[in-house]
PDB file of C-alpha atoms in Angstrom:
ATOM      1  CA  PRO A 606       7.044   2.385  14.599  1.00 67.00           C
ATOM      2  CA  VAL A 607      10.184   0.729  13.219  1.00 72.00           C
ATOM      3  CA  THR A 608       8.128  -1.752  11.207  1.00 69.00           C
ATOM      4  CA  GLY A 609       6.009   1.053   9.792  1.00 70.00           C
ATOM      5  CA  PHE A 610       9.099   3.028   8.845  1.00 73.00           C
ATOM      6  CA  MET A 611      10.669   0.008   7.133  1.00 72.00           C
ATOM      7  CA  ALA A 612       7.433  -0.776   5.297  1.00 68.00           C
ATOM      8  CA  ALA A 613       6.873   2.775   4.043  1.00 72.00           C
ATOM      9  CA  GLY A 614       9.776   5.205   4.433  1.00 73.00           C
ATOM     10  CA  VAL A 615      12.597   2.921   3.355  1.00 73.00           C
ATOM     11  CA  ARG A 616      10.538   1.551   0.483  1.00 73.00           C
ATOM     12  CA  VAL A 617       9.789   5.026  -0.857  1.00 74.00           C
ATOM     13  CA  ALA A 618      13.456   6.033  -0.854  1.00 74.00           C
ATOM     14  CA  ALA A 619      14.636   2.738  -2.343  1.00 76.00           C
ATOM     15  CA  THR A 620      11.978   2.709  -5.049  1.00 75.00           C
ATOM     16  CA  ILE A 621      12.673   6.286  -6.160  1.00 73.00           C
ATOM     17  CA  ALA A 622      16.382   5.438  -6.413  1.00 74.00           C
ATOM     18  CA  PHE A 623      15.552   2.242  -8.304  1.00 73.00           C
ATOM     19  CA  VAL A 624      13.416   4.188 -10.787  1.00 71.00           C
ATOM     20  CA  ARG A 625      16.458   6.243 -11.691  1.00 70.00           C
ATOM     21  CA  ILE A 626      18.665   3.145 -11.996  1.00 71.00           C
ATOM     22  CA  VAL A 627      16.154   1.462 -14.309  1.00 68.00           C
ATOM     23  CA  VAL A 628      15.923   4.465 -16.637  1.00 64.00           C
ATOM     24  CA  LEU A 629      19.688   5.052 -16.732  1.00 63.00           C
ATOM     25  CA  LEU A 630      21.118   1.545 -16.812  1.00 65.00           C
ATOM     26  CA  ILE A 631      18.452  -1.017 -17.666  1.00 62.00           C
ATOM     27  CA  ALA A 632      16.672   0.796 -20.507  1.00 59.00           C
ATOM     28  CA  PRO A 633      19.023  -0.658 -23.188  1.00 62.00           C
ATOM     29  CA  PHE A 634      17.984  -4.134 -22.013  1.00 63.00           C
ATOM     30  CA  ALA A 635      14.253  -3.407 -21.886  1.00 62.00           C
ATOM     31  CA  PRO A 636      12.927  -6.814 -23.088  1.00 65.00           C
ATOM     32  CA  GLN A 637      15.035  -8.795 -20.626  1.00 71.00           C
ATOM     33  CA  ALA A 638      14.311  -6.348 -17.812  1.00 73.00           C
ATOM     34  CA  SER A 639      10.575  -6.487 -18.499  1.00 78.00           C
ATOM     35  CA  ALA A 640      10.606 -10.274 -18.104  1.00 82.00           C
ATOM     36  CA  ILE A 641      12.423  -9.984 -14.786  1.00 83.00           C
ATOM     37  CA  PHE A 642       9.984  -7.385 -13.471  1.00 85.00           C
ATOM     38  CA  TRP A 643       7.046  -9.438 -14.799  1.00 89.00           C
ATOM     39  CA  TRP A 644       8.042 -12.534 -12.839  1.00 91.00           C
ATOM     40  CA  GLY A 645       9.154 -10.491  -9.838  1.00 91.00           C
ATOM     41  CA  ALA A 646       5.747  -8.827  -9.688  1.00 92.00           C
ATOM     42  CA  VAL A 647       3.858 -12.120  -9.994  1.00 94.00           C
ATOM     43  CA  LEU A 648       5.956 -13.917  -7.364  1.00 95.00           C
ATOM     44  CA  SER A 649       5.821 -10.985  -4.927  1.00 94.00           C
ATOM     45  CA  MET A 650       2.064 -10.541  -5.255  1.00 95.00           C
ATOM     46  CA  CYS A 651       1.280 -14.248  -4.947  1.00 95.00           C
ATOM     47  CA  LEU A 652       3.739 -14.913  -2.120  1.00 95.00           C
ATOM     48  CA  GLY A 653       2.681 -11.837  -0.153  1.00 94.00           C
ATOM     49  CA  ASN A 654      -1.066 -12.301  -0.506  1.00 95.00           C
ATOM     50  CA  PHE A 655      -1.247 -16.049   0.012  1.00 94.00           C
ATOM     51  CA  ALA A 656       1.104 -15.838   3.000  1.00 95.00           C
ATOM     52  CA  ALA A 657      -0.937 -12.968   4.466  1.00 94.00           C
ATOM     53  CA  ILE A 658      -4.237 -14.768   4.001  1.00 94.00           C
ATOM     54  CA  VAL A 659      -3.231 -17.625   6.359  1.00 92.00           C
ATOM     55  CA  GLN A 660      -1.821 -15.386   9.096  1.00 92.00           C
ATOM     56  CA  ASN A 661      -3.576 -15.009  12.424  1.00 90.00           C
ATOM     57  CA  ASN A 662      -1.179 -12.370  13.757  1.00 89.00           C
ATOM     58  CA  VAL A 663      -2.093  -8.863  12.615  1.00 89.00           C
ATOM     59  CA  LYS A 664       1.471  -7.552  12.348  1.00 87.00           C
ATOM     60  CA  ARG A 665       2.562 -10.562  10.325  1.00 90.00           C
ATOM     61  CA  MET A 666      -0.422 -10.095   8.041  1.00 92.00           C
ATOM     62  CA  LEU A 667       0.548  -6.474   7.453  1.00 90.00           C
ATOM     63  CA  ALA A 668       4.175  -7.446   6.887  1.00 87.00           C
ATOM     64  CA  TYR A 669       3.323 -10.091   4.289  1.00 92.00           C
ATOM     65  CA  SER A 670       0.843  -7.761   2.612  1.00 92.00           C
ATOM     66  CA  SER A 671       3.662  -5.241   2.186  1.00 88.00           C
ATOM     67  CA  ILE A 672       5.412  -7.856   0.027  1.00 91.00           C
ATOM     68  CA  ALA A 673       2.308  -7.983  -2.153  1.00 93.00           C
ATOM     69  CA  HIS A 674       2.327  -4.202  -2.458  1.00 92.00           C
ATOM     70  CA  ALA A 675       5.943  -4.403  -3.613  1.00 89.00           C
ATOM     71  CA  GLY A 676       4.669  -6.710  -6.351  1.00 92.00           C
ATOM     72  CA  TYR A 677       2.111  -4.125  -7.454  1.00 92.00           C
ATOM     73  CA  LEU A 678       4.935  -1.583  -7.672  1.00 88.00           C
ATOM     74  CA  LEU A 679       6.917  -3.949  -9.887  1.00 88.00           C
ATOM     75  CA  ILE A 680       4.015  -3.948 -12.338  1.00 89.00           C
ATOM     76  CA  GLY A 681       4.772  -0.271 -12.851  1.00 83.00           C
ATOM     77  CA  PHE A 682       8.447  -1.093 -13.341  1.00 81.00           C
ATOM     78  CA  ALA A 683       7.601  -3.570 -16.091  1.00 80.00           C
ATOM     79  CA  GLY A 684       6.365  -0.626 -18.164  1.00 68.00           C
ATOM     80  CA  LEU A 685       9.020   1.707 -16.834  1.00 66.00           C
ATOM     81  CA  SER A 686      11.780  -0.508 -18.181  1.00 55.00           C
ATOM     82  CA  ASN A 687      10.655   0.629 -21.635  1.00 51.00           C
ATOM     83  CA  VAL A 688      11.450   4.219 -20.588  1.00 52.00           C
ATOM     84  CA  ASN A 689       7.761   4.974 -20.277  1.00 54.00           C
ATOM     85  CA  LEU A 690       7.270   8.041 -18.062  1.00 56.00           C
ATOM     86  CA  PRO A 691       3.576   7.292 -17.313  1.00 56.00           C
ATOM     87  CA  GLY A 692       4.922   4.197 -15.579  1.00 66.00           C
ATOM     88  CA  ALA A 693       7.033   6.471 -13.368  1.00 73.00           C
ATOM     89  CA  GLU A 694       3.973   8.594 -12.600  1.00 77.00           C
ATOM     90  CA  ALA A 695       1.993   5.510 -11.569  1.00 81.00           C
ATOM     91  CA  VAL A 696       4.847   4.308  -9.350  1.00 82.00           C
ATOM     92  CA  VAL A 697       5.105   7.711  -7.624  1.00 82.00           C
ATOM     93  CA  TYR A 698       1.349   7.861  -7.086  1.00 85.00           C
ATOM     94  CA  TYR A 699       1.258   4.315  -5.699  1.00 88.00           C
ATOM     95  CA  LEU A 700       4.180   5.039  -3.380  1.00 86.00           C
ATOM     96  CA  LEU A 701       2.440   8.109  -2.005  1.00 86.00           C
ATOM     97  CA  THR A 702      -0.867   6.426  -1.204  1.00 89.00           C
ATOM     98  CA  TYR A 703       0.746   3.244   0.126  1.00 89.00           C
ATOM     99  CA  ALA A 704       3.147   5.176   2.385  1.00 88.00           C
ATOM    100  CA  LEU A 705       0.253   7.129   3.919  1.00 90.00           C
ATOM    101  CA  ALA A 706      -1.883   4.029   4.530  1.00 92.00           C
ATOM    102  CA  SER A 707       0.997   1.865   5.764  1.00 89.00           C
ATOM    103  CA  LEU A 708       2.409   4.399   8.217  1.00 88.00           C
ATOM    104  CA  ALA A 709      -1.053   5.131   9.590  1.00 91.00           C
ATOM    105  CA  ILE A 710      -2.122   1.502  10.084  1.00 91.00           C
ATOM    106  CA  PHE A 711       1.139   0.647  11.841  1.00 87.00           C
ATOM    107  CA  ALA A 712       0.649   3.732  14.023  1.00 87.00           C
ATOM    108  CA  LEU A 713      -2.749   2.406  15.075  1.00 87.00           C
ATOM    109  CA  VAL A 714      -1.299  -1.009  15.844  1.00 85.00           C
ATOM    110  CA  GLY A 715       1.459   0.716  17.797  1.00 82.00           C
ATOM    111  CA  GLN A 716      -1.083   2.591  19.913  1.00 81.00           C
ATOM    112  CA  VAL A 717      -2.727  -0.711  20.791  1.00 78.00           C
ATOM    113  CA  GLU A 718       0.598  -2.255  21.743  1.00 74.00           C
ATOM    114  CA  ALA A 719       1.458   0.825  23.800  1.00 68.00           C
ATOM    115  CA  MET A 720      -1.072  -0.483  26.327  1.00 65.00           C
ATOM    116  CA  GLY A 721       1.082  -3.538  26.947  1.00 62.00           C
ATOM    117  CA  GLU A 722      -0.485  -5.730  24.277  1.00 64.00           C
ATOM    118  CA  ALA A 723       1.759  -7.803  21.989  1.00 66.00           C
ATOM    119  CA  ASN A 724       1.478 -10.468  19.297  1.00 66.00           C
ATOM    120  CA  LEU A 725      -2.176  -9.650  18.779  1.00 79.00           C
ATOM    121  CA  THR A 726      -4.327 -11.856  16.591  1.00 83.00           C
ATOM    122  CA  PHE A 727      -7.337 -10.894  14.493  1.00 85.00           C
ATOM    123  CA  ASN A 728      -9.598 -12.085  17.288  1.00 81.00           C
ATOM    124  CA  SER A 729      -7.829  -9.760  19.735  1.00 80.00           C
ATOM    125  CA  TYR A 730      -9.150  -6.702  17.880  1.00 84.00           C
ATOM    126  CA  ARG A 731     -12.781  -7.633  18.406  1.00 83.00           C
ATOM    127  CA  GLY A 732     -14.926  -4.690  19.369  1.00 82.00           C
ATOM    128  CA  LEU A 733     -12.192  -2.076  18.978  1.00 82.00           C
ATOM    129  CA  GLY A 734     -14.364   0.012  16.681  1.00 84.00           C
ATOM    130  CA  LEU A 735     -17.254  -0.163  19.138  1.00 83.00           C
ATOM    131  CA  ARG A 736     -15.169   0.905  22.120  1.00 83.00           C
ATOM    132  CA  HIS A 737     -13.375   3.621  20.140  1.00 84.00           C
ATOM    133  CA  PRO A 738     -15.676   4.661  17.251  1.00 87.00           C
ATOM    134  CA  PHE A 739     -13.375   7.304  15.773  1.00 90.00           C
ATOM    135  CA  VAL A 740     -10.391   4.940  15.812  1.00 88.00           C
ATOM    136  CA  GLY A 741     -12.557   2.267  14.210  1.00 89.00           C
ATOM    137  CA  VAL A 742     -13.517   4.597  11.367  1.00 92.00           C
ATOM    138  CA  LEU A 743      -9.856   5.484  10.781  1.00 93.00           C
ATOM    139  CA  ALA A 744      -8.820   1.811  10.775  1.00 92.00           C
ATOM    140  CA  ALA A 745     -11.631   0.912   8.376  1.00 93.00           C
ATOM    141  CA  ALA A 746     -10.658   3.687   5.946  1.00 94.00           C
ATOM    142  CA  LEU A 747      -7.013   2.596   5.986  1.00 94.00           C
ATOM    143  CA  LEU A 748      -7.871  -1.065   5.400  1.00 94.00           C
ATOM    144  CA  LEU A 749     -10.226  -0.121   2.556  1.00 94.00           C
ATOM    145  CA  SER A 750      -7.483   1.946   0.918  1.00 93.00           C
ATOM    146  CA  LEU A 751      -4.937  -0.864   1.257  1.00 93.00           C
ATOM    147  CA  ALA A 752      -7.471  -3.259  -0.260  1.00 93.00           C
ATOM    148  CA  GLY A 753      -8.013  -0.896  -3.193  1.00 91.00           C
ATOM    149  CA  ILE A 754     -11.657  -0.095  -2.563  1.00 91.00           C
ATOM    150  CA  PRO A 755     -13.011   3.076  -4.239  1.00 87.00           C
ATOM    151  CA  PRO A 756     -13.136   5.983  -3.835  1.00 86.00           C
ATOM    152  CA  LEU A 757     -10.056   6.076  -1.595  1.00 90.00           C
ATOM    153  CA  GLY A 758      -6.591   6.842  -2.939  1.00 88.00           C
ATOM    154  CA  GLY A 759      -5.514   3.199  -2.762  1.00 90.00           C
ATOM    155  CA  PHE A 760      -8.058   2.296  -5.438  1.00 92.00           C
ATOM    156  CA  TRP A 761      -6.788   4.948  -7.839  1.00 89.00           C
ATOM    157  CA  ALA A 762      -3.195   3.935  -7.168  1.00 90.00           C
ATOM    158  CA  LYS A 763      -3.919   0.366  -8.261  1.00 92.00           C
ATOM    159  CA  TYR A 764      -5.963   1.701 -11.163  1.00 90.00           C
ATOM    160  CA  ALA A 765      -2.939   3.729 -12.313  1.00 87.00           C
ATOM    161  CA  ILE A 766      -0.613   0.731 -12.012  1.00 90.00           C
ATOM    162  CA  PHE A 767      -2.932  -1.689 -13.822  1.00 91.00           C
ATOM    163  CA  THR A 768      -3.767   0.858 -16.524  1.00 88.00           C
ATOM    164  CA  THR A 769      -0.066   1.398 -17.169  1.00 85.00           C
ATOM    165  CA  ALA A 770       0.403  -2.367 -17.545  1.00 88.00           C
ATOM    166  CA  ILE A 771      -2.475  -2.624 -20.027  1.00 88.00           C
ATOM    167  CA  LYS A 772      -1.166   0.310 -22.073  1.00 84.00           C
ATOM    168  CA  ASN A 773       2.182  -1.476 -22.288  1.00 82.00           C
ATOM    169  CA  HIS A 774       0.422  -4.676 -23.443  1.00 85.00           C
ATOM    170  CA  TYR A 775       0.941  -6.568 -20.163  1.00 89.00           C
ATOM    171  CA  ILE A 776      -2.710  -7.560 -19.995  1.00 91.00           C
ATOM    172  CA  GLY A 777      -1.967 -10.893 -18.318  1.00 92.00           C
ATOM    173  CA  LEU A 778       0.126  -9.195 -15.652  1.00 92.00           C
ATOM    174  CA  ALA A 779      -2.646  -6.668 -15.002  1.00 92.00           C
ATOM    175  CA  LEU A 780      -5.170  -9.512 -14.681  1.00 94.00           C
ATOM    176  CA  ILE A 781      -2.950 -11.343 -12.180  1.00 95.00           C
ATOM    177  CA  GLY A 782      -2.637  -8.089 -10.235  1.00 94.00           C
ATOM    178  CA  VAL A 783      -6.409  -7.621 -10.139  1.00 94.00           C
ATOM    179  CA  LEU A 784      -6.944 -11.207  -8.952  1.00 95.00           C
ATOM    180  CA  ASN A 785      -4.326 -10.780  -6.229  1.00 94.00           C
ATOM    181  CA  SER A 786      -5.970  -7.561  -5.176  1.00 94.00           C
ATOM    182  CA  LEU A 787      -9.234  -9.465  -4.763  1.00 94.00           C
ATOM    183  CA  VAL A 788      -7.436 -12.000  -2.566  1.00 94.00           C
ATOM    184  CA  SER A 789      -6.176  -9.189  -0.323  1.00 94.00           C
ATOM    185  CA  VAL A 790      -9.736  -7.976   0.218  1.00 94.00           C
ATOM    186  CA  TYR A 791     -10.382 -11.130   2.254  1.00 94.00           C
ATOM    187  CA  TYR A 792      -7.806 -10.583   4.986  1.00 94.00           C
ATOM    188  CA  TYR A 793      -8.296  -6.814   5.175  1.00 94.00           C
ATOM    189  CA  PHE A 794     -12.048  -7.289   5.555  1.00 94.00           C
ATOM    190  CA  ARG A 795     -11.422 -10.076   8.044  1.00 92.00           C
ATOM    191  CA  LEU A 796      -9.665  -7.573  10.309  1.00 91.00           C
ATOM    192  CA  MET A 797     -12.487  -5.079   9.788  1.00 91.00           C
ATOM    193  CA  ALA A 798     -14.955  -7.753  10.827  1.00 90.00           C
ATOM    194  CA  SER A 799     -13.045  -8.292  14.072  1.00 87.00           C
ATOM    195  CA  ILE A 800     -12.948  -4.554  14.716  1.00 87.00           C
ATOM    196  CA  TYR A 801     -16.701  -4.068  14.243  1.00 85.00           C
ATOM    197  CA  MET A 802     -18.646  -7.309  14.321  1.00 78.00           C
ATOM    198  CA  ARG A 803     -17.985  -8.408  17.897  1.00 67.00           C
ATOM    199  CA  ASP A 804     -19.596  -7.154  21.122  1.00 63.00           C
ATOM    200  CA  PRO A 805     -16.832  -5.802  23.405  1.00 54.00           C
ATOM    201  CA  GLU A 806     -19.121  -6.055  26.417  1.00 58.00           C
ATOM    202  CA  GLN A 807     -19.340  -9.809  26.087  1.00 59.00           C
ATOM    203  CA  GLU A 808     -15.741 -10.548  25.189  1.00 58.00           C
ATOM    204  CA  PRO A 809     -12.491  -8.808  26.218  1.00 55.00           C
ATOM    205  CA  ALA A 810     -11.182  -6.360  23.659  1.00 61.00           C
ATOM    206  CA  VAL A 811      -7.817  -4.701  23.206  1.00 65.00           C
ATOM    207  CA  ARG A 812      -7.192  -1.286  24.696  1.00 67.00           C
ATOM    208  CA  TYR A 813      -6.179   1.731  22.660  1.00 69.00           C
ATOM    209  CA  ALA A 814      -3.698   4.237  24.061  1.00 66.00           C
ATOM    210  CA  LYS A 815      -5.291   7.664  23.894  1.00 72.00           C
ATOM    211  CA  ALA A 816      -2.481   9.652  22.295  1.00 75.00           C
ATOM    212  CA  PRO A 817      -4.014  12.747  20.667  1.00 80.00           C
ATOM    213  CA  LEU A 818      -1.021  13.588  18.480  1.00 84.00           C
ATOM    214  CA  ALA A 819      -0.771  10.056  17.081  1.00 82.00           C
ATOM    215  CA  THR A 820      -4.510   9.934  16.421  1.00 86.00           C
ATOM    216  CA  VAL A 821      -4.410  13.327  14.680  1.00 89.00           C
ATOM    217  CA  ALA A 822      -1.513  12.128  12.498  1.00 87.00           C
ATOM    218  CA  VAL A 823      -3.469   9.022  11.517  1.00 89.00           C
ATOM    219  CA  ALA A 824      -6.557  11.130  10.813  1.00 92.00           C
ATOM    220  CA  LEU A 825      -4.481  13.405   8.579  1.00 92.00           C
ATOM    221  CA  CYS A 826      -3.272  10.386   6.575  1.00 90.00           C
ATOM    222  CA  VAL A 827      -6.861   9.209   6.161  1.00 93.00           C
ATOM    223  CA  PHE A 828      -7.947  12.689   5.061  1.00 92.00           C
ATOM    224  CA  LEU A 829      -5.212  12.753   2.413  1.00 89.00           C
ATOM    225  CA  LEU A 830      -6.201   9.305   1.151  1.00 91.00           C
ATOM    226  CA  ILE A 831      -9.791  10.497   0.793  1.00 90.00           C
ATOM    227  CA  TRP A 832      -8.635  13.741  -0.828  1.00 87.00           C
ATOM    228  CA  PHE A 833      -6.496  11.891  -3.360  1.00 84.00           C
ATOM    229  CA  GLY A 834      -9.510   9.738  -4.162  1.00 81.00           C
ATOM    230  CA  VAL A 835     -12.332  12.260  -4.513  1.00 80.00           C
ATOM    231  CA  GLY A 836     -10.703  15.702  -4.371  1.00 68.00           C
ATOM    232  CA  PRO A 837      -9.262  17.779  -7.181  1.00 56.00           C
ATOM    233  CA  THR A 838      -5.897  16.072  -6.627  1.00 51.00           C
ATOM    234  CA  SER A 839      -7.299  12.633  -7.425  1.00 48.00           C
ATOM    235  CA  ILE A 840      -5.865  10.510 -10.215  1.00 50.00           C
ATOM    236  CA  GLY A 841      -6.661  13.054 -12.911  1.00 47.00           C
ATOM    237  CA  GLY A 842      -5.054  15.954 -11.096  1.00 51.00           C
ATOM    238  CA  LEU A 843      -2.257  14.266  -9.168  1.00 51.00           C
ATOM    239  CA  LEU A 844      -0.487  12.487 -12.002  1.00 52.00           C
ATOM    240  CA  PRO A 845       0.688  15.734 -13.614  1.00 46.00           C
ATOM    241  CA  SER A 846       2.096  16.619 -10.193  1.00 50.00           C
ATOM    242  CA  ALA A 847       3.754  13.206 -10.104  1.00 48.00           C
ATOM    243  CA  ASN A 848       5.314  14.017 -13.468  1.00 51.00           C
ATOM    244  CA  GLN A 849       6.684  17.224 -11.980  1.00 52.00           C
ATOM    245  CA  VAL A 850       8.089  15.197  -9.084  1.00 49.00           C
ATOM    246  CA  TRP A 851       9.731  12.920 -11.638  1.00 50.00           C
ATOM    247  CA  GLU A 852      11.329  15.931 -13.349  1.00 57.00           C
ATOM    248  CA  VAL A 853      12.649  17.152  -9.997  1.00 49.00           C
ATOM    249  CA  ILE A 854      14.145  13.714  -9.369  1.00 48.00           C
ATOM    250  CA  GLU A 855      15.812  13.763 -12.780  1.00 54.00           C
ATOM    251  CA  ARG A 856      17.326  17.191 -12.194  1.00 55.00           C
ATOM    252  CA  SER A 857      18.463  16.418  -8.650  1.00 46.00           C
ATOM    253  CA  VAL A 858      20.401  13.294  -9.616  1.00 47.00           C
ATOM    254  CA  SER A 859      21.415  14.255 -13.128  1.00 55.00           C
ATOM    255  CA  GLY A 860      25.008  14.566 -11.952  1.00 47.00           C
ATOM    256  CA  LEU A 861      25.086  10.830 -11.261  1.00 43.00           C
ATOM    257  CA  SER A 862      24.963  10.059 -14.981  1.00 46.00           C
ATOM    258  CA  GLY A 863      28.387  11.614 -15.448  1.00 50.00           C
ATOM    259  CA  LEU A 864      30.014   9.538 -12.712  1.00 44.00           C
TER     260      LEU A 864
END
């Protein structure tokens, strides 16, 4: 639970605050700031994905992948440093979908560890989806969203980020982001393969703590990710709402500019 909170909750708060700092303080130095965000995004994506791809421990994989997701966020900041509000909308949308998927996947891992399991590898999750079909479906949906597979919200979040980069003429950065996203598909699908493509009757599988409230919370996150992907609040309908969120943020911290 602490890892999930650090990966999602703290990041959301810090990123929203950083958005305001960029617009207020860094905008006059947009070219220099863009270069910093450009390299920060590339290094974060490459380090996170290539470190995650060699991990055998599931929690470490998720932790390193969160570094890669921070890199995707920095792509939005590269455009935001030019005081481009669509960049802020893309960042808010990405934060929302990533927070939902990250909190939910760590909740699932936590329910496995609640049965006394610890330091679980990919191989330890074999057959989990066959023993617990509903949990397997939830885990698969979350991994697909994190990987950016349509039509889930995670796909549209990356689409918004990469589109913002292209509109701001960072085509190379968008291409690097797409390639890194393809790399992440490997280790997310590797975990899905362990969850589904092993026979739990032949090999020991992890146990899942049957906690109805936790499972309902995870299911709600998955429902929202699907809704943001295919519902009326998908990318076309949610970004105006994100713009409204941005306006609320501006009004709520407008007093800081006079300090």
